[in-house]
PDB file of C-alpha atoms in Angstrom:
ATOM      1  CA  UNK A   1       0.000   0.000   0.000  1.00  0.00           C
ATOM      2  CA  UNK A   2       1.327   3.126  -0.730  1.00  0.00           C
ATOM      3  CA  UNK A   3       0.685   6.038   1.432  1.00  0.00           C
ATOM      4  CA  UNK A   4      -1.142   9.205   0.675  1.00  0.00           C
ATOM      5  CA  UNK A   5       0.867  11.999   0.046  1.00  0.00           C
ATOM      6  CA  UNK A   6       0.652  14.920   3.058  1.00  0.00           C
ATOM      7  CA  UNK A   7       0.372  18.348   2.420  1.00  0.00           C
ATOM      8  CA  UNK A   8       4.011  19.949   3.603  1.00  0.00           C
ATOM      9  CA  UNK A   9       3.647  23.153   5.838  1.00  0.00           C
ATOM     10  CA  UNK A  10       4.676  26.634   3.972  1.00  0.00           C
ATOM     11  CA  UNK A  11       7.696  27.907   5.940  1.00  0.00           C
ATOM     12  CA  UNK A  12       6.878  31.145   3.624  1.00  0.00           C
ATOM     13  CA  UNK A  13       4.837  32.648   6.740  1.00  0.00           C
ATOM     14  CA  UNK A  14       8.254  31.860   9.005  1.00  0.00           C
ATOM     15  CA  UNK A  15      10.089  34.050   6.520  1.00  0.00           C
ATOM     16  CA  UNK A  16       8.039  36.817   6.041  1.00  0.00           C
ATOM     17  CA  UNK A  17       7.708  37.235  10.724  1.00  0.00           C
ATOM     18  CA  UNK A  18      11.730  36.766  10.690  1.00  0.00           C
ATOM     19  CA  UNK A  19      11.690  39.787   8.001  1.00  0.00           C
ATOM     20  CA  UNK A  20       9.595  41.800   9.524  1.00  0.00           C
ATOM     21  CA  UNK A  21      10.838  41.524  12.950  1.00  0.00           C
ATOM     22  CA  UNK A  22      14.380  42.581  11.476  1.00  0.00           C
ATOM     23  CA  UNK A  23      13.158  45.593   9.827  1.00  0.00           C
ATOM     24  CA  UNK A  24      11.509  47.314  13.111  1.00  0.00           C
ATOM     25  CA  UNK A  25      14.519  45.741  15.458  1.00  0.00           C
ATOM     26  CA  UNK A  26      16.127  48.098  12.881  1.00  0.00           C
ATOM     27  CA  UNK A  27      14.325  51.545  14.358  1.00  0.00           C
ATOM     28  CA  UNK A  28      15.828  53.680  16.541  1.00  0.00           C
ATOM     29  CA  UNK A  29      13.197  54.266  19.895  1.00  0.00           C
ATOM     30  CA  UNK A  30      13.836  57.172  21.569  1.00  0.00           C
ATOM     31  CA  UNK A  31      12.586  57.953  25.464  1.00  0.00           C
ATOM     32  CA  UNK A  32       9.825  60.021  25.759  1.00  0.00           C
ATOM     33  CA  UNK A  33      11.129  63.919  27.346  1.00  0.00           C
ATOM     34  CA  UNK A  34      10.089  63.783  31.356  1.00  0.00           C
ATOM     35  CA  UNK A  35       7.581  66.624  31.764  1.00  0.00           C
ATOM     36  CA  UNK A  36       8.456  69.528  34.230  1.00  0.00           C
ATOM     37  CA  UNK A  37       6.696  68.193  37.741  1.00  0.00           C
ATOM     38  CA  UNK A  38       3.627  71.285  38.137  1.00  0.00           C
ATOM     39  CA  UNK A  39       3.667  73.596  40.949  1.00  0.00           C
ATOM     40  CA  UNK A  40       1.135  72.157  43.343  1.00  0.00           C
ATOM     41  CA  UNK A  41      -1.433  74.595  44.652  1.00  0.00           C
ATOM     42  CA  UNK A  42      -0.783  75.129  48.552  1.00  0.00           C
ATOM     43  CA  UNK A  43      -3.951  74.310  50.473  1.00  0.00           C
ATOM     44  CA  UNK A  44      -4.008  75.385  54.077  1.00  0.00           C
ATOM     45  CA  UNK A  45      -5.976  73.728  56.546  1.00  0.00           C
ATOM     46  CA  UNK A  46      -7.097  75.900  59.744  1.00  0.00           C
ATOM     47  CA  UNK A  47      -8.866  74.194  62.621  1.00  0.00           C
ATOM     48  CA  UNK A  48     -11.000  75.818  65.145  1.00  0.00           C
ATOM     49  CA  UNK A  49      -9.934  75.872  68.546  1.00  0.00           C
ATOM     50  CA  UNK A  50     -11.280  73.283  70.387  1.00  0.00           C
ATOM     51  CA  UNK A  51     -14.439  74.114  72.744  1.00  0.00           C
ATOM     52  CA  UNK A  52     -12.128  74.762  75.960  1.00  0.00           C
ATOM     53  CA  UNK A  53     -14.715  73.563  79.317  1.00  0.00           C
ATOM     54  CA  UNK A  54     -14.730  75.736  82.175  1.00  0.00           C
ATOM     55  CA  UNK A  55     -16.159  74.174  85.471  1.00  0.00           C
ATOM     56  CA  UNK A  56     -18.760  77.255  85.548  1.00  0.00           C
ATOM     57  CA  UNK A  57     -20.019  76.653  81.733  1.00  0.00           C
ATOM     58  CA  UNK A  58     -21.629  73.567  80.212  1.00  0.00           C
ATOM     59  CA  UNK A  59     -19.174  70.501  79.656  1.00  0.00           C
ATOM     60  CA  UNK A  60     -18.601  70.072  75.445  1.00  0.00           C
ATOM     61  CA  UNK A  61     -18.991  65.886  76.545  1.00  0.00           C
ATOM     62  CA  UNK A  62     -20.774  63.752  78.582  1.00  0.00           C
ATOM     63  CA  UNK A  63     -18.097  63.070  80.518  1.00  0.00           C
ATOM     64  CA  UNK A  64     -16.732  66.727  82.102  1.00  0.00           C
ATOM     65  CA  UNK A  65     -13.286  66.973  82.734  1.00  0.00           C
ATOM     66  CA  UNK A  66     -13.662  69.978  85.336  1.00  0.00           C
ATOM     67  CA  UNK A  67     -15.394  70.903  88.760  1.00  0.00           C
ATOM     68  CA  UNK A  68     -15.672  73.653  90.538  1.00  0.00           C
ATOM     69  CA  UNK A  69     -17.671  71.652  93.188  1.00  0.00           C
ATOM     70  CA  UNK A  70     -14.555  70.734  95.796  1.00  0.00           C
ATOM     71  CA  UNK A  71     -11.902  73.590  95.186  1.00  0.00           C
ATOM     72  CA  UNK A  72     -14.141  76.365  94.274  1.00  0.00           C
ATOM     73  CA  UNK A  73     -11.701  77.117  91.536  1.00  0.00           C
ATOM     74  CA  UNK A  74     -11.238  75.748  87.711  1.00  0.00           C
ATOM     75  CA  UNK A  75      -9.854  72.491  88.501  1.00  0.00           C
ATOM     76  CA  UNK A  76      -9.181  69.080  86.644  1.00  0.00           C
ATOM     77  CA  UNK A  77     -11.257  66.321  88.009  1.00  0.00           C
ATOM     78  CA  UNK A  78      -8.508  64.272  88.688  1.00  0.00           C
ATOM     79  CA  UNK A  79      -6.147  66.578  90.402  1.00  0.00           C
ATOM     80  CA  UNK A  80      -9.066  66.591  92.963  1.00  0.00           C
ATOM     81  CA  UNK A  81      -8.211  64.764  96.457  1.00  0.00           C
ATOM     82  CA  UNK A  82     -12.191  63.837  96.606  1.00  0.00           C
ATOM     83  CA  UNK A  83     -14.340  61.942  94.792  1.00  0.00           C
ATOM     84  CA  UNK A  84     -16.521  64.342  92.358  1.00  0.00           C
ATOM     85  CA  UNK A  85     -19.650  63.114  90.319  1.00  0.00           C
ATOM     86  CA  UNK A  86     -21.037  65.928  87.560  1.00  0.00           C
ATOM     87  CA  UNK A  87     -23.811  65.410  85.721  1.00  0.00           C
ATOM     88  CA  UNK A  88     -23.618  67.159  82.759  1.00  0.00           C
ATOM     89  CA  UNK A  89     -26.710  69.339  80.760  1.00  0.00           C
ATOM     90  CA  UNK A  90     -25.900  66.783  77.871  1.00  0.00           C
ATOM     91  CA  UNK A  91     -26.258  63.785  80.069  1.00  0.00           C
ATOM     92  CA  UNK A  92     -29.238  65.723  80.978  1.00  0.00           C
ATOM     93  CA  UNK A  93     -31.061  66.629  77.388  1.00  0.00           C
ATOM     94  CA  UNK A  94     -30.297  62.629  77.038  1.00  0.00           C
ATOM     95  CA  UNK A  95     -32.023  60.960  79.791  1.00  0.00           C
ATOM     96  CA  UNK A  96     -34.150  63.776  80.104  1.00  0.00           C
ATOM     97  CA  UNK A  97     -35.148  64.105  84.183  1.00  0.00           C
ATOM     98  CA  UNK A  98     -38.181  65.882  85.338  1.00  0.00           C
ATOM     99  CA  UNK A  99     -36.897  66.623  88.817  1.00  0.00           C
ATOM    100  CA  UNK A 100     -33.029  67.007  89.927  1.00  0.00           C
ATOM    101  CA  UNK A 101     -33.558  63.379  91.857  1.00  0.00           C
ATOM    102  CA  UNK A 102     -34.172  62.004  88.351  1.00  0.00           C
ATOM    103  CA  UNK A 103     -30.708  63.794  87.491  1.00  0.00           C
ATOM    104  CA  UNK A 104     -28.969  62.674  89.744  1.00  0.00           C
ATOM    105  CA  UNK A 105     -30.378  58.625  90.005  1.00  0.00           C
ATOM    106  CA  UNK A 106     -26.917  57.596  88.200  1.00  0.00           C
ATOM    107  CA  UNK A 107     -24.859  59.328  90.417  1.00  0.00           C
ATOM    108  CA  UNK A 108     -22.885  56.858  93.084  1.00  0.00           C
ATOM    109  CA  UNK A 109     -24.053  57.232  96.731  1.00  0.00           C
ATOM    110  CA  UNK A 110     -26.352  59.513  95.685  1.00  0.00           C
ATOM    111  CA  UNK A 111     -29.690  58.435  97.091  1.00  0.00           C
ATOM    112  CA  UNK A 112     -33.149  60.698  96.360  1.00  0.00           C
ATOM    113  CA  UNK A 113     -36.607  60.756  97.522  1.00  0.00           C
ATOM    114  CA  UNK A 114     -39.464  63.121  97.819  1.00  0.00           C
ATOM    115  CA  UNK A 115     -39.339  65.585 100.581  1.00  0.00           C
ATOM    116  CA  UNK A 116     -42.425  65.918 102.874  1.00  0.00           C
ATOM    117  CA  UNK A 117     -44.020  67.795 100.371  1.00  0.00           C
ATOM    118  CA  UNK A 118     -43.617  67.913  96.291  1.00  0.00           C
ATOM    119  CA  UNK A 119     -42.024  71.455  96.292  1.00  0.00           C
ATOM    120  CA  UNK A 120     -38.018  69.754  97.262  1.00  0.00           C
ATOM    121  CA  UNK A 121     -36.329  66.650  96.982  1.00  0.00           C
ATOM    122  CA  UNK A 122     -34.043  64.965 100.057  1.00  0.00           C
ATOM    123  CA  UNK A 123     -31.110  63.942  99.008  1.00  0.00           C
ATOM    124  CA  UNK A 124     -29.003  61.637 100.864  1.00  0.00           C
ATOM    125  CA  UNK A 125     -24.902  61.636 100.111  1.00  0.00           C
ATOM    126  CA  UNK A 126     -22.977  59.051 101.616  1.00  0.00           C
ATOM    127  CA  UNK A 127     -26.041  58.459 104.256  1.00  0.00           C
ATOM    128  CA  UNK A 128     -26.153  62.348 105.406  1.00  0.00           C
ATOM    129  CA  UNK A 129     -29.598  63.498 103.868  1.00  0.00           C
ATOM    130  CA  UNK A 130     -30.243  67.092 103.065  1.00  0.00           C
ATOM    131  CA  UNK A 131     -33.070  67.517 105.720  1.00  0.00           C
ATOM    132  CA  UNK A 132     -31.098  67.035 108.951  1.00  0.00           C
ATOM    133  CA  UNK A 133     -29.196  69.565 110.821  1.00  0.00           C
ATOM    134  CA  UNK A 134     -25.862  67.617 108.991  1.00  0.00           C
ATOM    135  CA  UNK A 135     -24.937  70.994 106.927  1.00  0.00           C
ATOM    136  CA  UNK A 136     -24.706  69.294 103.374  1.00  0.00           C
ATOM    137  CA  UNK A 137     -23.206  72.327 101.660  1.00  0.00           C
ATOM    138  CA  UNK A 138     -25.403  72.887  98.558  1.00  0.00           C
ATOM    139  CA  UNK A 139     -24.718  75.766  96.500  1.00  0.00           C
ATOM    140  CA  UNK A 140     -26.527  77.604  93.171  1.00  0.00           C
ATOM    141  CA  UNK A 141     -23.849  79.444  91.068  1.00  0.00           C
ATOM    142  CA  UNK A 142     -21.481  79.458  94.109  1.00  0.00           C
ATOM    143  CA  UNK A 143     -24.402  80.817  96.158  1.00  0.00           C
ATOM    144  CA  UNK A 144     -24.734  78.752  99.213  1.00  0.00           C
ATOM    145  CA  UNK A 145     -28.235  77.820  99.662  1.00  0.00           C
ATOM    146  CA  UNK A 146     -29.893  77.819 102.955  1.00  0.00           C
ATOM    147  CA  UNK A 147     -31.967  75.619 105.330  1.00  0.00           C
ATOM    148  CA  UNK A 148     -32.829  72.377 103.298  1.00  0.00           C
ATOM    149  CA  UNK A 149     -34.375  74.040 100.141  1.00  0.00           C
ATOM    150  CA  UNK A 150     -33.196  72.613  97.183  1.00  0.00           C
ATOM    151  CA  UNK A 151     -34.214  72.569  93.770  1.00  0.00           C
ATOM    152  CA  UNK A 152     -37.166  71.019  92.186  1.00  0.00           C
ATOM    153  CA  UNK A 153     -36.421  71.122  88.726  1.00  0.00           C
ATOM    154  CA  UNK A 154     -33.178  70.626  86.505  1.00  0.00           C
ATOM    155  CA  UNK A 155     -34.300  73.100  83.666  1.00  0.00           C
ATOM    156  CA  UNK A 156     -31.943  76.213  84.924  1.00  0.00           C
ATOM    157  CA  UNK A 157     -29.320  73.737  85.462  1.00  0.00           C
ATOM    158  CA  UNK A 158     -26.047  73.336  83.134  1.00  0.00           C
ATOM    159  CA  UNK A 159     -24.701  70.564  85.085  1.00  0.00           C
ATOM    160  CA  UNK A 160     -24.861  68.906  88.735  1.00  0.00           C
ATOM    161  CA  UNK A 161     -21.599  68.089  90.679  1.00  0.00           C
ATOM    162  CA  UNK A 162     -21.589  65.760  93.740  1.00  0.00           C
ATOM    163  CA  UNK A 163     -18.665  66.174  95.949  1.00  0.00           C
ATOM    164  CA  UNK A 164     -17.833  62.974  98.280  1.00  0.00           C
TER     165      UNK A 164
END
């Protein structure tokens, strides 16, 4: 049996890649110039001064950071020698109390009831209440208040500090 011829490849394709790729190896490539880096514009940023809390005014946070309740001056909570518990007017507007013993419920041996009638609150710090002859020190705007008035409502209040 004699066998069928095959067709043979064309190596004419192979000649005509090898010539091209000769003639464009051939070309001289040059770099493209580097542009000239642009001026940037200069932006300035300018931050307003942080809210700065005072012990008298209302605390920026939740959380204040000054009392005026155990030094009677500007002072850092924690360069007090006492224990101090404020209550800010934003921990206020949040939980939103109807009476200053609903402010001050959270507060740590801070205990509150109704007086004998609805015009006060007694309020009981570290078991010495605010109707006894104990003098319990409570003060409106530095103002010591006297005898065992104290107030009914939180409204006028930016914040309540309890000094233990």
């Amino acid at each position: 049996m004699a066998r069928p011829k095959t067709a043979q490849p064309n190596h004419s394709l192979r000649k005509v890649a090898a010539v091209v790729a000769t003639a464009v190896s051939g070309m001289s490539v040059y770099a493209q110039a580097a542009e000239q880096p642009k001026q940037e514009e200069t932006i300035t940023v300018v931050a307003a001064p942080a809210a700065q809390e005072s012990a008298w005014g209302p605390a920026p946070t939740i959380a204040a950071k000054r009392s005026a309740t155990a030094t009677k001056t500007d002072t850092p909570i924690e360069k007090t020698p006492q224990s101090v518990s404020v209550v800010t007017r934003q921990e206020m507007e949040m939980r939103q109390p109807t009476t200053v013993k609903e402010a001050l419920s959270y507060t740590p041996s801070v205990f509150s009831t109704r007086g004998s009638s609805t015009t006060y609150d007694v309020v009981t710090i570290r078991g010495f209440t605010t109707s006894t002859t104990v003098n319990t020190n409570q003060y409106l705007d530095g103002m010591k208040l006297q005898g065992i008035t104290t107030l009914k409502s939180p409204w006028i209040l930016t914040s309540s500090s309890v000094w233990k």
